[in-house]
Amino acid sequence: MCRLIVLMFCLMSGPVWAQSTDLAFKSGKPGEFTFDTGRFTGRLVAGEKAQGLVSLIDKASGVELAKGRSEYGIFSFYRLVSSNRRWGGVMWEWPKSATLLPDGGVRIEWPAVAEGDDVHPADITGTYRWTAPDTLDVEATIKPHTEIPRLELFIGSYFKKDTRGHVYLAPTRHAPGKPTMVPVDVTPLTVGTYLAFPRDLAAAQLVFDGRWELGLHPVHWSVTRYMAGPLAVRHDAHTNTSLAIMSRPIDCSTLYCSYNQEPPDGIAGHYSTYLSLFGRDVKSGETARAVMRLVVRKNESPADAVVIYEKYVADER
């Protein structure tokens, strides 16, 4: 009898969301899906001018952690680029369909387009699933109809005002040590540019092969260090919340982001993080796959995300 009482007490005193969590997306307006994980509520959108998690609200505080504008989302499929070429315009304007899956996930599909402003030779999918009340997993696949050399699928994430960016960087040849989380603070050498952290020399060469000078919104990047792994954190000091974006090293060739500056200029005020997936030749008919994760934790520092990232990479091997 005593053991039964103790067991009942343990169950009753556990986290509320552990008893009532529903991680499935729900259908809303056309091209829109809502969620309530017990800890966060919000919307996933696959619209003509918006894409990704356009809203991510902390239920305890009521604070919006996403950018809070309908055209900017977390895990927004943004650009398809290759050697000296940018395919089509921004991906949220491409023809697409969105489907609620039986397991509560959402799949967005962009078929290849043969002609017009949005021409591109690949079938692309993005699948979103909440796998824990604070964890969103995203899978990206691409199947070209022709070989695409040095392909990058560019995934953008945009966060609330005043979040501070950090990235996981490798030590340098002249300053050896351990990989560390480093705040991406502006310097006189990087002001006026976005920041790029490639995984190796081959990835760094892609940054400067001409692809980012083409099409809508050309970008000037600064490369300063290699990443230790594709892990970036936006930290909100007001709520002491860390939002960690991560991928597997094999999947992400370069980590890109805006810098920290107070008061923010046009770049710092973007509060953005980008994962550039693949960074390699993808053959005609080949299906290339990459995975990404968002983990949102309170009362944890950006450095704490390294443990989460290392477990994620180990589990995804």
Coordinates of C-alpha atoms in Angstrom, one line a residue:
M1 CA 0.0 0.0 0.0
C2 CA 2.8 2.4 0.9
R3 CA 4.6 1.6 -2.4
L4 CA 1.4 2.3 -4.3
I5 CA 1.0 5.7 -2.6
V6 CA 4.6 6.7 -3.4
L7 CA 4.1 5.7 -7.0
M8 CA 1.0 7.7 -7.3
F9 CA 2.7 10.7 -5.8
C10 CA 5.6 10.5 -8.3
L11 CA 3.2 10.4 -11.2
M12 CA 1.2 13.3 -9.9
S13 CA 4.3 15.4 -9.2
G14 CA 5.8 15.0 -12.7
P15 CA 5.9 17.7 -15.3
V16 CA 2.4 18.7 -16.4
W17 CA 3.3 18.5 -20.1
A18 CA 4.4 14.8 -19.6
Q19 CA 0.8 13.9 -18.9
S20 CA -1.0 16.1 -21.5
T21 CA 1.5 16.6 -24.4
D22 CA 0.2 16.3 -27.9
L23 CA 3.1 16.7 -30.4
A24 CA 1.0 16.5 -33.5
F25 CA 0.4 19.4 -35.9
K26 CA -3.2 20.3 -36.6
S27 CA -4.7 21.6 -39.8
G28 CA -5.6 25.3 -39.8
K29 CA -6.1 27.7 -42.7
P30 CA -5.0 26.5 -46.2
G31 CA -1.2 26.0 -46.1
E32 CA -1.1 26.5 -42.3
F33 CA -0.7 24.1 -39.4
T34 CA -0.9 24.8 -35.6
F35 CA 0.7 23.1 -32.7
D36 CA 0.6 23.0 -28.9
T37 CA 3.3 20.9 -27.4
G38 CA 2.4 21.7 -23.8
R39 CA 5.4 24.1 -23.6
F40 CA 5.0 26.0 -26.9
T41 CA 2.3 27.0 -29.3
G42 CA 2.5 28.4 -32.7
R43 CA 2.1 28.0 -36.5
L44 CA 3.9 26.3 -39.3
V45 CA 3.1 27.9 -42.7
A46 CA 3.7 26.9 -46.3
G47 CA 2.3 30.0 -48.0
E48 CA 3.1 32.2 -51.0
K49 CA 5.0 34.7 -48.9
A50 CA 5.8 32.9 -45.7
Q51 CA 7.3 29.6 -44.8
G52 CA 8.5 27.6 -41.7
L53 CA 7.6 28.2 -38.1
V54 CA 6.4 31.7 -38.2
S55 CA 5.3 31.6 -34.6
L56 CA 6.8 29.9 -31.6
I57 CA 5.3 31.1 -28.3
D58 CA 6.5 30.1 -24.9
K59 CA 3.3 29.2 -23.0
A60 CA 4.6 30.0 -19.5
S61 CA 5.6 33.6 -20.4
G62 CA 3.6 34.3 -23.5
V63 CA 6.7 35.5 -25.3
E64 CA 7.0 35.1 -29.0
L65 CA 10.5 33.5 -29.8
A66 CA 10.3 33.6 -33.6
K67 CA 10.8 36.7 -35.6
G68 CA 7.1 37.5 -35.2
R69 CA 6.6 38.7 -38.7
S70 CA 4.6 36.4 -41.1
E71 CA 7.3 36.4 -43.9
Y72 CA 10.1 35.1 -41.6
G73 CA 10.1 31.6 -40.2
I74 CA 12.3 29.1 -38.4
F75 CA 13.5 26.3 -40.7
S76 CA 12.3 28.2 -43.8
F77 CA 13.5 26.6 -47.1
Y78 CA 14.9 29.7 -48.7
R79 CA 17.3 29.2 -51.7
L80 CA 18.7 26.6 -54.0
V81 CA 22.2 27.5 -55.3
S82 CA 25.0 25.8 -57.2
S83 CA 28.3 26.7 -58.9
N84 CA 27.8 30.2 -60.3
R85 CA 24.0 29.7 -60.4
R86 CA 21.0 30.5 -58.3
W87 CA 17.9 28.5 -59.2
G88 CA 14.7 30.5 -59.2
G89 CA 13.8 33.1 -56.7
V90 CA 13.0 32.6 -53.0
M91 CA 11.6 29.2 -52.3
W92 CA 8.5 30.3 -50.4
E93 CA 7.2 31.7 -53.7
W94 CA 7.7 28.4 -55.6
P95 CA 4.7 26.1 -56.4
K96 CA 4.3 23.7 -53.5
S97 CA 1.9 21.5 -51.5
A98 CA 1.7 20.8 -47.8
T99 CA 0.2 17.7 -46.2
L100 CA -0.6 16.7 -42.7
L101 CA 0.8 13.2 -42.1
P102 CA -0.9 10.4 -40.2
D103 CA 1.8 10.6 -37.4
G104 CA 1.1 14.4 -36.9
G105 CA 4.0 15.6 -39.0
V106 CA 3.8 18.0 -41.9
R107 CA 5.4 17.5 -45.3
I108 CA 6.0 20.4 -47.7
E109 CA 6.8 19.4 -51.3
W110 CA 8.3 21.6 -54.1
P111 CA 8.1 19.8 -57.5
A112 CA 10.7 20.7 -60.2
V113 CA 9.6 23.6 -62.4
A114 CA 10.6 23.5 -66.1
E115 CA 10.0 27.1 -67.1
G116 CA 9.2 30.6 -65.8
D117 CA 10.8 32.7 -63.0
D118 CA 10.9 29.8 -60.6
V119 CA 12.6 27.3 -62.8
H120 CA 14.6 24.6 -61.0
P121 CA 15.4 21.0 -61.8
A122 CA 14.7 19.2 -58.5
D123 CA 12.0 17.7 -56.4
I124 CA 12.4 18.9 -52.8
T125 CA 10.7 18.0 -49.6
G126 CA 10.7 19.3 -46.0
T127 CA 9.2 17.2 -43.2
Y128 CA 8.5 18.7 -39.8
R129 CA 7.8 16.8 -36.6
W130 CA 7.8 17.7 -32.9
T131 CA 9.6 14.8 -31.2
A132 CA 9.5 16.3 -27.7
P133 CA 7.8 19.3 -26.1
D134 CA 10.9 21.4 -26.7
T135 CA 12.3 19.6 -29.8
L136 CA 11.4 20.0 -33.5
D137 CA 13.1 17.7 -36.1
V138 CA 13.2 18.6 -39.8
E139 CA 14.2 16.3 -42.7
A140 CA 15.1 17.7 -46.1
T141 CA 15.4 15.7 -49.3
I142 CA 16.3 16.7 -52.8
K143 CA 16.2 14.7 -56.0
P144 CA 17.5 16.5 -59.1
H145 CA 16.4 15.7 -62.6
T146 CA 19.9 16.7 -63.8
E147 CA 23.2 16.8 -62.0
I148 CA 23.7 19.9 -59.9
P149 CA 27.3 20.6 -59.1
R150 CA 28.3 21.8 -55.6
L151 CA 24.6 22.1 -54.6
E152 CA 23.6 24.1 -51.5
L153 CA 20.0 24.0 -50.1
F154 CA 19.9 27.1 -47.9
I155 CA 17.6 26.9 -44.8
G156 CA 16.9 30.2 -43.0
S157 CA 15.8 30.7 -39.3
Y158 CA 14.7 34.0 -37.9
F159 CA 14.3 34.8 -34.2
K160 CA 12.9 37.5 -31.9
K161 CA 14.5 40.9 -31.5
D162 CA 17.4 41.1 -29.0
T163 CA 18.4 37.5 -29.1
R164 CA 22.2 37.1 -29.1
G165 CA 23.9 34.7 -31.5
H166 CA 26.6 32.1 -30.7
V167 CA 28.2 29.5 -32.9
Y168 CA 30.3 26.4 -32.2
L169 CA 33.8 27.0 -33.5
A170 CA 36.9 24.9 -34.0
P171 CA 40.2 26.0 -32.5
T172 CA 42.7 27.6 -35.0
R173 CA 46.1 26.5 -36.0
H174 CA 47.7 29.4 -34.2
A175 CA 45.4 29.2 -31.1
P176 CA 45.0 25.5 -30.4
G177 CA 42.5 24.3 -27.8
K178 CA 39.1 22.8 -27.6
P179 CA 36.0 23.7 -29.7
T180 CA 34.0 26.4 -28.0
M181 CA 30.7 28.3 -28.3
V182 CA 31.6 31.9 -29.4
P183 CA 29.3 34.9 -29.5
V184 CA 29.2 36.3 -33.0
D185 CA 29.9 39.9 -32.0
V186 CA 30.6 42.5 -34.7
T187 CA 34.2 43.8 -35.2
P188 CA 35.5 46.5 -37.5
L189 CA 36.7 43.7 -39.9
T190 CA 33.2 42.2 -40.2
V191 CA 30.8 45.2 -40.0
G192 CA 28.5 45.4 -43.0
T193 CA 28.8 41.7 -43.8
Y194 CA 27.1 38.5 -42.8
L195 CA 29.2 35.8 -41.2
A196 CA 30.1 32.4 -42.7
F197 CA 31.6 29.4 -40.8
P198 CA 32.4 26.6 -43.2
R199 CA 33.3 23.0 -42.1
D200 CA 36.4 22.8 -44.2
L201 CA 38.4 24.4 -47.1
A202 CA 36.1 22.9 -49.8
A203 CA 33.1 24.5 -48.2
A204 CA 34.9 27.8 -47.8
Q205 CA 35.6 27.9 -51.5
L206 CA 31.8 27.7 -52.2
V207 CA 31.3 31.0 -50.3
F208 CA 33.4 32.8 -52.9
D209 CA 32.7 31.0 -56.2
G210 CA 30.2 33.7 -57.3
R211 CA 26.9 32.1 -56.3
W212 CA 26.1 34.8 -53.7
E213 CA 26.5 37.6 -56.2
L214 CA 23.5 36.4 -58.2
G215 CA 19.8 36.9 -58.1
L216 CA 17.6 38.6 -55.6
H217 CA 19.4 39.9 -52.4
P218 CA 23.1 39.2 -53.1
V219 CA 25.1 38.7 -50.0
H220 CA 28.6 39.8 -48.9
W221 CA 30.0 37.2 -46.4
S222 CA 33.0 37.3 -44.0
V223 CA 34.7 34.0 -43.2
T224 CA 36.8 34.0 -40.0
R225 CA 36.8 30.5 -38.5
Y226 CA 35.8 27.0 -39.3
M227 CA 32.8 25.6 -37.3
A228 CA 33.4 22.7 -35.0
G229 CA 30.0 21.5 -36.0
P230 CA 26.8 22.9 -37.4
L231 CA 25.4 24.3 -34.1
A232 CA 24.2 27.8 -33.5
V233 CA 22.3 29.3 -30.6
R234 CA 20.2 32.4 -30.3
H235 CA 19.9 33.3 -26.6
D236 CA 17.2 35.6 -25.2
A237 CA 18.4 37.2 -22.0
H238 CA 15.0 38.5 -21.1
T239 CA 13.5 35.1 -20.6
N240 CA 16.8 33.2 -20.2
T241 CA 15.9 31.0 -23.2
S242 CA 18.3 29.3 -25.6
L243 CA 17.2 28.3 -29.1
A244 CA 19.7 25.8 -30.6
I245 CA 19.7 25.1 -34.3
M246 CA 21.8 22.0 -35.3
S247 CA 22.5 19.5 -38.1
R248 CA 24.9 16.7 -38.7
P249 CA 28.4 17.7 -40.0
I250 CA 27.9 15.4 -43.0
D251 CA 24.7 17.3 -43.9
C252 CA 25.7 20.9 -43.4
S253 CA 28.6 22.5 -45.3
T254 CA 28.5 26.0 -43.9
L255 CA 26.8 27.8 -41.0
Y256 CA 25.8 31.4 -41.7
C257 CA 24.4 34.1 -39.5
S258 CA 24.0 37.8 -38.7
Y259 CA 26.2 39.3 -36.1
N260 CA 25.5 40.8 -32.7
Q261 CA 25.6 44.6 -32.4
E262 CA 23.9 47.2 -30.1
P263 CA 22.2 49.2 -31.3
P264 CA 21.6 46.8 -34.2
D265 CA 22.3 47.8 -37.8
G266 CA 20.5 46.3 -40.8
I267 CA 22.5 43.1 -40.5
A268 CA 22.4 42.6 -36.7
G269 CA 18.7 43.4 -36.7
H270 CA 18.1 40.4 -38.9
Y271 CA 18.5 38.0 -36.0
S272 CA 19.1 35.2 -38.5
T273 CA 20.8 31.8 -38.6
Y274 CA 21.2 29.7 -41.8
L275 CA 22.2 26.1 -42.5
S276 CA 23.6 25.4 -45.9
L277 CA 22.9 21.8 -46.6
F278 CA 24.9 19.3 -48.8
G279 CA 27.6 21.5 -50.4
R280 CA 28.5 18.8 -52.9
D281 CA 27.6 17.4 -56.3
V282 CA 24.2 15.7 -56.4
K283 CA 23.6 13.4 -59.4
S284 CA 20.6 13.2 -61.5
G285 CA 18.1 10.8 -59.9
E286 CA 20.0 10.7 -56.6
T287 CA 18.0 11.4 -53.5
A288 CA 20.1 13.4 -51.0
R289 CA 18.9 13.6 -47.4
A290 CA 19.7 15.9 -44.5
V291 CA 18.3 16.3 -41.0
M292 CA 18.1 19.4 -38.7
R293 CA 16.9 20.0 -35.1
L294 CA 15.6 22.9 -33.0
V295 CA 15.9 22.6 -29.2
V296 CA 14.4 25.3 -27.0
R297 CA 15.5 25.3 -23.3
K298 CA 15.1 27.7 -20.5
N299 CA 17.8 28.4 -17.8
E300 CA 20.6 27.0 -19.9
S301 CA 23.6 28.8 -21.4
P302 CA 24.6 28.6 -25.0
A303 CA 27.5 26.3 -23.9
D304 CA 25.0 23.8 -22.6
A305 CA 23.8 23.2 -26.1
V306 CA 27.1 21.4 -27.0
V307 CA 26.0 18.4 -24.9
I308 CA 22.6 18.3 -26.7
Y309 CA 24.3 18.6 -30.0
E310 CA 26.9 15.9 -29.4
K311 CA 24.1 13.5 -28.3
Y312 CA 22.1 14.4 -31.4
V313 CA 25.0 13.7 -33.8
A314 CA 25.7 10.4 -32.0
D315 CA 22.1 9.3 -32.3
E316 CA 21.8 10.3 -35.9
R317 CA 24.8 8.3 -37.2

